[in-house]
Coordinates of C-alpha atoms in Angstrom, one line a residue:
M222 CA -52.5 74.0 -25.3
K223 CA -54.2 72.2 -28.2
L224 CA -51.4 72.9 -30.7
E225 CA -48.4 72.9 -28.4
G226 CA -45.5 71.3 -30.2
L227 CA -46.8 72.1 -33.7
K228 CA -44.1 73.7 -35.8
V229 CA -45.2 76.1 -38.4
L230 CA -43.1 77.8 -41.1
D231 CA -44.8 80.9 -42.4
L232 CA -43.5 82.4 -45.7
S233 CA -46.6 84.5 -46.3
L234 CA -47.3 88.2 -46.2
F235 CA -50.2 90.6 -45.8
L236 CA -53.4 89.0 -44.7
P237 CA -54.5 85.4 -45.8
G238 CA -51.4 83.4 -44.7
P239 CA -50.5 85.5 -41.6
M240 CA -54.1 85.4 -40.3
L241 CA -54.1 81.6 -40.7
T242 CA -50.8 81.2 -38.8
L243 CA -52.0 83.7 -36.2
A244 CA -54.9 81.4 -35.3
L245 CA -52.4 78.5 -34.9
A246 CA -50.1 80.6 -32.8
Q247 CA -52.9 81.7 -30.5
H248 CA -53.6 78.1 -29.6
G249 CA -50.0 77.0 -29.0
A250 CA -48.2 76.5 -32.3
D251 CA -44.6 77.7 -32.7
V252 CA -44.8 79.9 -35.7
I253 CA -41.5 81.0 -37.3
K254 CA -42.1 83.9 -39.8
L255 CA -39.6 83.9 -42.6
E256 CA -39.4 87.5 -43.8
P257 CA -37.8 88.7 -47.1
P258 CA -34.8 91.0 -47.3
G259 CA -35.3 94.7 -47.0
E260 CA -38.4 95.9 -45.1
G261 CA -39.6 92.4 -44.3
D262 CA -43.4 91.9 -44.3
P263 CA -44.7 95.1 -46.0
T264 CA -47.5 95.4 -43.3
R265 CA -44.8 96.5 -40.9
E266 CA -45.0 99.9 -42.6
I267 CA -48.7 100.2 -43.4
G268 CA -51.0 102.5 -41.4
E269 CA -50.8 103.9 -37.9
R270 CA -48.1 102.7 -35.5
M271 CA -48.2 101.6 -31.9
G272 CA -44.7 101.9 -30.6
D273 CA -42.2 100.5 -33.1
L274 CA -44.7 98.4 -35.0
S275 CA -47.7 99.2 -37.2
V276 CA -51.1 98.4 -35.7
Y277 CA -51.7 96.2 -38.7
F278 CA -48.6 94.1 -38.3
R279 CA -48.8 93.9 -34.5
N280 CA -52.3 92.4 -34.5
V281 CA -51.7 90.0 -37.3
N282 CA -48.4 88.6 -36.2
R283 CA -48.6 88.3 -32.4
G284 CA -46.9 85.4 -30.8
K285 CA -44.7 84.5 -33.8
R286 CA -40.9 84.5 -34.1
S287 CA -39.2 86.4 -36.9
I288 CA -36.1 85.7 -39.0
Q289 CA -35.2 87.5 -42.1
L290 CA -33.9 85.3 -44.9
D291 CA -32.9 85.7 -48.6
L292 CA -34.1 82.4 -50.1
K293 CA -32.0 83.1 -53.2
S294 CA -28.8 83.0 -51.1
E295 CA -26.9 79.9 -50.1
Y296 CA -27.2 80.9 -46.4
G297 CA -30.9 81.6 -46.6
R298 CA -31.5 78.2 -48.3
K299 CA -29.4 76.5 -45.7
V300 CA -31.5 77.9 -42.8
F301 CA -34.7 77.3 -44.6
W302 CA -34.0 73.6 -45.1
E303 CA -32.9 73.1 -41.5
L304 CA -36.3 74.4 -40.5
A305 CA -38.4 72.8 -43.3
K306 CA -37.1 69.3 -42.4
E307 CA -38.8 69.5 -39.0
A308 CA -41.8 71.6 -39.8
D309 CA -45.3 70.2 -39.4
V310 CA -46.9 73.0 -41.5
L311 CA -45.6 75.3 -44.2
I312 CA -47.7 78.2 -45.4
E313 CA -46.7 80.2 -48.5
G314 CA -48.4 83.0 -50.4
F315 CA -46.2 83.3 -53.5
R316 CA -47.5 83.7 -56.9
P317 CA -47.8 80.3 -58.6
G318 CA -44.5 79.0 -59.8
V319 CA -42.3 81.1 -57.5
A320 CA -41.8 78.4 -54.8
K321 CA -40.7 75.9 -57.5
R322 CA -38.3 78.4 -59.0
L323 CA -36.8 78.9 -55.5
G324 CA -36.6 75.1 -55.1
I325 CA -38.9 75.1 -52.1
D326 CA -42.1 73.8 -53.6
Y327 CA -44.1 70.9 -52.1
A328 CA -42.3 68.2 -54.0
A329 CA -38.9 69.4 -52.8
V330 CA -40.0 69.8 -49.2
A331 CA -42.0 66.6 -49.0
A332 CA -38.9 64.7 -50.3
V333 CA -37.1 65.5 -47.1
N334 CA -40.1 65.8 -44.8
P335 CA -43.0 63.6 -46.0
R336 CA -45.1 64.5 -42.9
V337 CA -45.3 68.2 -43.9
I338 CA -48.7 69.9 -44.5
Y339 CA -47.9 72.4 -47.2
C340 CA -50.5 75.1 -47.9
A341 CA -50.2 77.4 -50.9
I342 CA -52.6 80.4 -51.0
S343 CA -52.9 82.3 -54.2
A344 CA -55.4 84.5 -56.0
F345 CA -56.7 81.9 -58.6
G346 CA -54.9 78.7 -57.7
Q347 CA -51.8 76.9 -58.8
D348 CA -53.2 75.9 -62.3
G349 CA -55.8 77.1 -64.7
P350 CA -55.8 80.0 -67.2
D351 CA -55.7 82.8 -64.5
R352 CA -52.9 81.3 -62.3
D353 CA -50.4 83.9 -63.4
R354 CA -52.8 86.9 -63.2
P355 CA -51.7 89.3 -60.5
A356 CA -54.4 90.1 -58.1
H357 CA -55.1 91.2 -54.5
D358 CA -58.5 91.0 -52.8
L359 CA -60.2 93.9 -54.7
A360 CA -59.4 92.5 -58.1
V361 CA -60.6 89.0 -57.1
Q362 CA -63.9 90.4 -55.9
A363 CA -64.3 92.3 -59.1
L364 CA -63.5 89.5 -61.4
M365 CA -65.7 87.0 -59.6
G366 CA -68.8 89.2 -59.8
V367 CA -69.1 89.8 -56.1
L368 CA -68.2 93.4 -56.2
S369 CA -71.1 94.0 -58.6
L370 CA -73.4 93.1 -55.7
N371 CA -72.0 95.7 -53.4
L372 CA -73.8 98.8 -54.6
G373 CA -73.8 102.3 -53.1
R374 CA -77.0 104.4 -52.9
D375 CA -76.2 105.8 -56.4
G376 CA -76.4 102.3 -57.8
A377 CA -72.7 102.1 -58.7
P378 CA -70.4 99.4 -57.3
A379 CA -68.9 100.5 -54.0
Q380 CA -65.5 99.9 -52.5
P381 CA -65.9 96.8 -50.3
H382 CA -65.5 97.2 -46.5
L383 CA -63.5 94.1 -45.8
A384 CA -61.0 92.0 -47.7
V385 CA -63.4 89.1 -47.8
A386 CA -61.5 87.1 -50.5
D387 CA -58.4 87.3 -48.3
A388 CA -60.4 86.3 -45.2
L389 CA -62.2 83.4 -46.7
A390 CA -59.0 82.0 -48.2
S391 CA -57.4 82.2 -44.8
L392 CA -60.3 80.4 -43.1
W393 CA -60.5 77.7 -45.7
G394 CA -56.7 77.3 -45.5
L395 CA -56.9 76.9 -41.7
S396 CA -59.7 74.3 -42.1
G397 CA -57.7 72.4 -44.6
V398 CA -54.5 72.5 -42.5
L399 CA -56.3 71.1 -39.5
M400 CA -58.0 68.4 -41.6
A401 CA -54.7 67.4 -43.0
L402 CA -53.1 67.2 -39.6
L403 CA -55.9 65.0 -38.3
R404 CA -55.6 62.7 -41.3
R405 CA -51.8 62.5 -40.8
E406 CA -52.5 60.9 -37.5
T407 CA -53.7 57.7 -39.3
T408 CA -51.6 57.9 -42.5
G409 CA -48.3 59.2 -41.1
V410 CA -47.9 61.4 -44.2
G411 CA -48.7 65.1 -44.9
D412 CA -50.5 66.7 -47.8
Y413 CA -50.6 69.7 -50.1
L414 CA -53.3 72.3 -50.2
D415 CA -53.9 74.6 -53.2
V416 CA -56.2 77.3 -51.8
A417 CA -57.5 79.9 -54.3
M418 CA -58.9 83.2 -53.0
A419 CA -61.3 83.2 -56.0
E420 CA -62.8 79.8 -55.1
S421 CA -62.8 80.6 -51.4
L422 CA -64.9 83.7 -52.1
M423 CA -67.3 82.1 -54.6
S424 CA -68.0 79.2 -52.2
W425 CA -69.7 81.7 -49.9
T426 CA -72.1 83.1 -52.6
V427 CA -74.4 80.1 -52.2
N428 CA -77.2 82.2 -50.8
I429 CA -77.3 84.5 -53.8
T430 CA -76.5 82.3 -56.8
H431 CA -80.0 81.1 -57.3
T432 CA -80.7 83.2 -60.4
A433 CA -77.2 82.7 -61.8
F434 CA -77.4 78.9 -61.5
G435 CA -81.1 78.7 -62.1
R436 CA -81.6 80.8 -65.2
G437 CA -78.2 82.3 -66.1
A438 CA -79.2 85.8 -64.9
P439 CA -77.2 87.9 -62.4
P440 CA -79.0 88.7 -59.2
E441 CA -80.6 92.1 -58.9
P442 CA -79.4 93.5 -55.5
Q443 CA -82.5 95.6 -55.0
S444 CA -84.6 92.3 -55.2
E445 CA -82.3 90.1 -53.1
R446 CA -83.3 89.3 -49.5
T447 CA -79.9 90.0 -48.0
L448 CA -78.8 92.9 -50.4
G449 CA -81.6 95.4 -49.6
G450 CA -84.6 93.9 -51.4
N451 CA -86.3 93.0 -48.1
A452 CA -87.7 95.9 -46.1
M453 CA -86.8 94.1 -42.8
Y454 CA -83.1 93.6 -43.8
R455 CA -82.0 97.0 -44.9
L456 CA -80.3 100.3 -44.0
Y457 CA -82.3 103.3 -43.2
E458 CA -81.3 107.0 -42.7
T459 CA -82.4 108.9 -39.7
A460 CA -83.3 112.6 -39.1
D461 CA -79.7 113.6 -38.2
E462 CA -78.1 111.9 -41.2
G463 CA -77.3 108.9 -39.1
W464 CA -78.1 105.3 -40.1
I465 CA -79.7 102.3 -38.5
V466 CA -80.4 98.8 -39.8
L467 CA -83.2 96.3 -39.6
G468 CA -81.4 92.9 -39.6
G469 CA -84.0 90.2 -39.4
S470 CA -86.9 89.4 -41.7
E471 CA -88.7 86.7 -39.7
P472 CA -92.4 87.4 -39.3
K473 CA -92.2 87.8 -35.5
F474 CA -89.8 90.7 -36.0
A475 CA -92.0 92.4 -38.6
R476 CA -95.0 92.0 -36.4
E477 CA -93.2 93.5 -33.4
L478 CA -92.0 96.5 -35.4
L479 CA -95.2 97.3 -37.3
S480 CA -97.4 96.9 -34.3
G481 CA -95.1 99.3 -32.4
L482 CA -95.3 101.8 -35.2
G483 CA -99.1 101.4 -35.4
R484 CA -99.1 100.0 -39.0
E485 CA -100.0 96.3 -38.6
D486 CA -101.9 96.7 -41.9
L487 CA -98.6 96.6 -43.7
L488 CA -97.6 93.3 -42.2
P489 CA -98.8 91.3 -45.3
L490 CA -96.2 93.2 -47.3
A491 CA -93.4 92.0 -45.1
H492 CA -94.4 88.4 -46.0
L493 CA -94.0 89.0 -49.7
P494 CA -90.9 87.9 -51.6
P495 CA -88.1 90.5 -51.6
G496 CA -88.4 93.1 -54.4
R497 CA -90.9 95.6 -55.7
G498 CA -93.9 94.1 -53.9
Q499 CA -92.4 95.4 -50.7
D500 CA -92.0 99.0 -52.0
P501 CA -94.8 100.5 -50.0
L502 CA -93.4 99.0 -46.8
R503 CA -89.9 100.2 -47.6
A504 CA -91.3 103.7 -48.4
F505 CA -93.1 103.8 -45.1
L506 CA -90.1 102.7 -43.1
E507 CA -87.8 105.2 -44.9
E508 CA -90.2 108.1 -44.2
T509 CA -90.7 107.0 -40.6
F510 CA -87.0 106.5 -39.7
R511 CA -86.2 110.0 -41.1
T512 CA -88.5 111.6 -38.4
R513 CA -86.2 110.9 -35.5
T514 CA -82.5 110.9 -34.7
K515 CA -80.4 107.8 -34.5
A516 CA -80.2 108.2 -30.7
D517 CA -84.0 108.5 -30.5
W518 CA -84.4 105.2 -32.5
V519 CA -81.9 103.4 -30.3
A520 CA -84.0 104.4 -27.3
W521 CA -87.3 103.4 -29.1
F522 CA -86.0 99.9 -30.0
A523 CA -84.6 99.2 -26.6
G524 CA -86.4 96.2 -25.0
R525 CA -88.3 95.4 -28.2
D526 CA -87.7 91.9 -29.8
I527 CA -86.6 93.2 -33.2
C528 CA -83.3 92.7 -35.0
F529 CA -82.0 96.2 -35.0
A530 CA -78.7 98.0 -34.7
P531 CA -77.4 101.6 -35.1
V532 CA -74.7 102.0 -37.7
Q533 CA -71.6 102.8 -35.6
N534 CA -68.1 103.7 -36.6
L535 CA -65.2 101.3 -35.9
V536 CA -64.1 103.1 -32.7
E537 CA -67.7 102.8 -31.4
G538 CA -67.7 99.1 -32.4
L539 CA -64.4 98.4 -30.7
G540 CA -65.9 100.0 -27.6
E541 CA -68.9 97.6 -27.4
Q542 CA -69.0 96.4 -23.9
G543 CA -69.5 92.7 -24.9
L544 CA -66.2 92.6 -26.7
C545 CA -64.4 93.8 -23.5
D546 CA -66.4 91.8 -21.0
R547 CA -65.7 88.6 -23.0
G548 CA -62.0 89.4 -23.1
F549 CA -61.8 89.6 -26.9
I550 CA -60.4 93.1 -26.7
T551 CA -57.5 93.2 -24.3
V552 CA -54.1 94.7 -24.0
D553 CA -50.7 93.2 -24.5
D554 CA -47.6 93.3 -22.2
E555 CA -46.7 96.7 -23.6
G556 CA -50.1 98.1 -22.9
Y557 CA -51.3 98.3 -26.5
P558 CA -54.8 97.2 -27.4
A559 CA -55.1 93.8 -28.9
F560 CA -57.5 91.2 -30.1
G561 CA -57.9 87.8 -28.4
S562 CA -58.8 84.6 -30.2
P563 CA -62.4 84.3 -31.5
L564 CA -62.1 80.6 -30.8
R565 CA -63.3 80.2 -27.3
F566 CA -62.8 76.7 -26.0
L567 CA -64.3 75.6 -22.7
R568 CA -61.3 73.6 -21.4
E569 CA -58.4 75.4 -23.0
A570 CA -58.3 79.1 -23.8
G571 CA -56.1 80.6 -26.4
R572 CA -52.9 82.5 -25.5
R573 CA -53.4 86.0 -24.1
A574 CA -52.3 88.8 -26.4
A575 CA -48.7 88.0 -27.1
L576 CA -46.2 90.5 -28.6
A577 CA -45.4 90.7 -32.3
P578 CA -41.8 90.2 -33.3
A579 CA -39.4 92.9 -34.4
L580 CA -37.9 92.3 -37.8
D581 CA -35.3 89.5 -37.5
E582 CA -35.7 89.5 -33.7
H583 CA -35.2 85.7 -33.3
R584 CA -32.3 85.2 -35.7
S585 CA -29.7 84.2 -33.1
D586 CA -32.1 81.9 -31.3
I587 CA -33.3 80.2 -34.5
E588 CA -29.7 79.9 -35.9
T589 CA -28.5 78.4 -32.7
R590 CA -31.4 76.1 -31.7
G591 CA -33.6 75.8 -34.8
W592 CA -37.0 74.9 -33.5
G593 CA -35.6 74.6 -30.0

């Protein structure tokens, strides 16, 4: 496999770091998860369970090995250093300064292993005025102004649907780790990555920062193309209190929709900039979509070249045939549902759904053979 032989030491918890190391494990890396004393990774106890493990933990930590270590103890430090001296990659998600206080910061690890790629993921980065500010995903989204764009129908900020700051930090971290590994091939030395969730999140606001950068004004969601200001890129309620979306504002989609509804006269409005100018078109579509049920509209849109989708719940989404046919949703060796890798290489597939480790499951193996 592409990453076979790569040794990854994972000291992270929750989502950003573990999702990064999951991607590495799915494509051949040997990931050793160092879990803290007590309950280990807190996600072991969050949410519903499948067998002895939570669904959350099971699907974020598949294919990894687990050893529980107290990094403040002499024994814990001894095992850590035996592993760190040979690791290709180390991922940590401590608050800034903690790794240094534990004596396992990049400078210390690189002193004995100059080839290591050391990635630290934190809310606001390892320096700067907010480095010591405690925050998880929701607080980062709020402080960075992104939450203000996620409005409910009452106009108030709504709880976000996904932990996007976590997700983007994980993906930028993965990209950085792979870049650093590639560079190491020519330099022979590793590198240090300081990945901030805040910066990872803000880097993806490029499509909606035009007013903020251009004239110092926050965007108005109701006038933004992708936030509901475009009649062809918007949620609509149906007669049975269901919901559908139009998800493409290209002229060809507007023409197909409005001709099908017998209102080609409204087509010029679809070509206007997002905002109030499209109000009559939005009003027509709102009124029209309330005349039939969601199922009726699914049938009406079938075969038409229009970006459309019904709003489904997560169970319905997981049941989409395409996810199963492509092998993304599968089962593990214990018969539990699992996700495959979204990275689909032509010549080398990712690992099939491996099992997640029990807490401290691989202690004796790691103590005896290290990386093996």
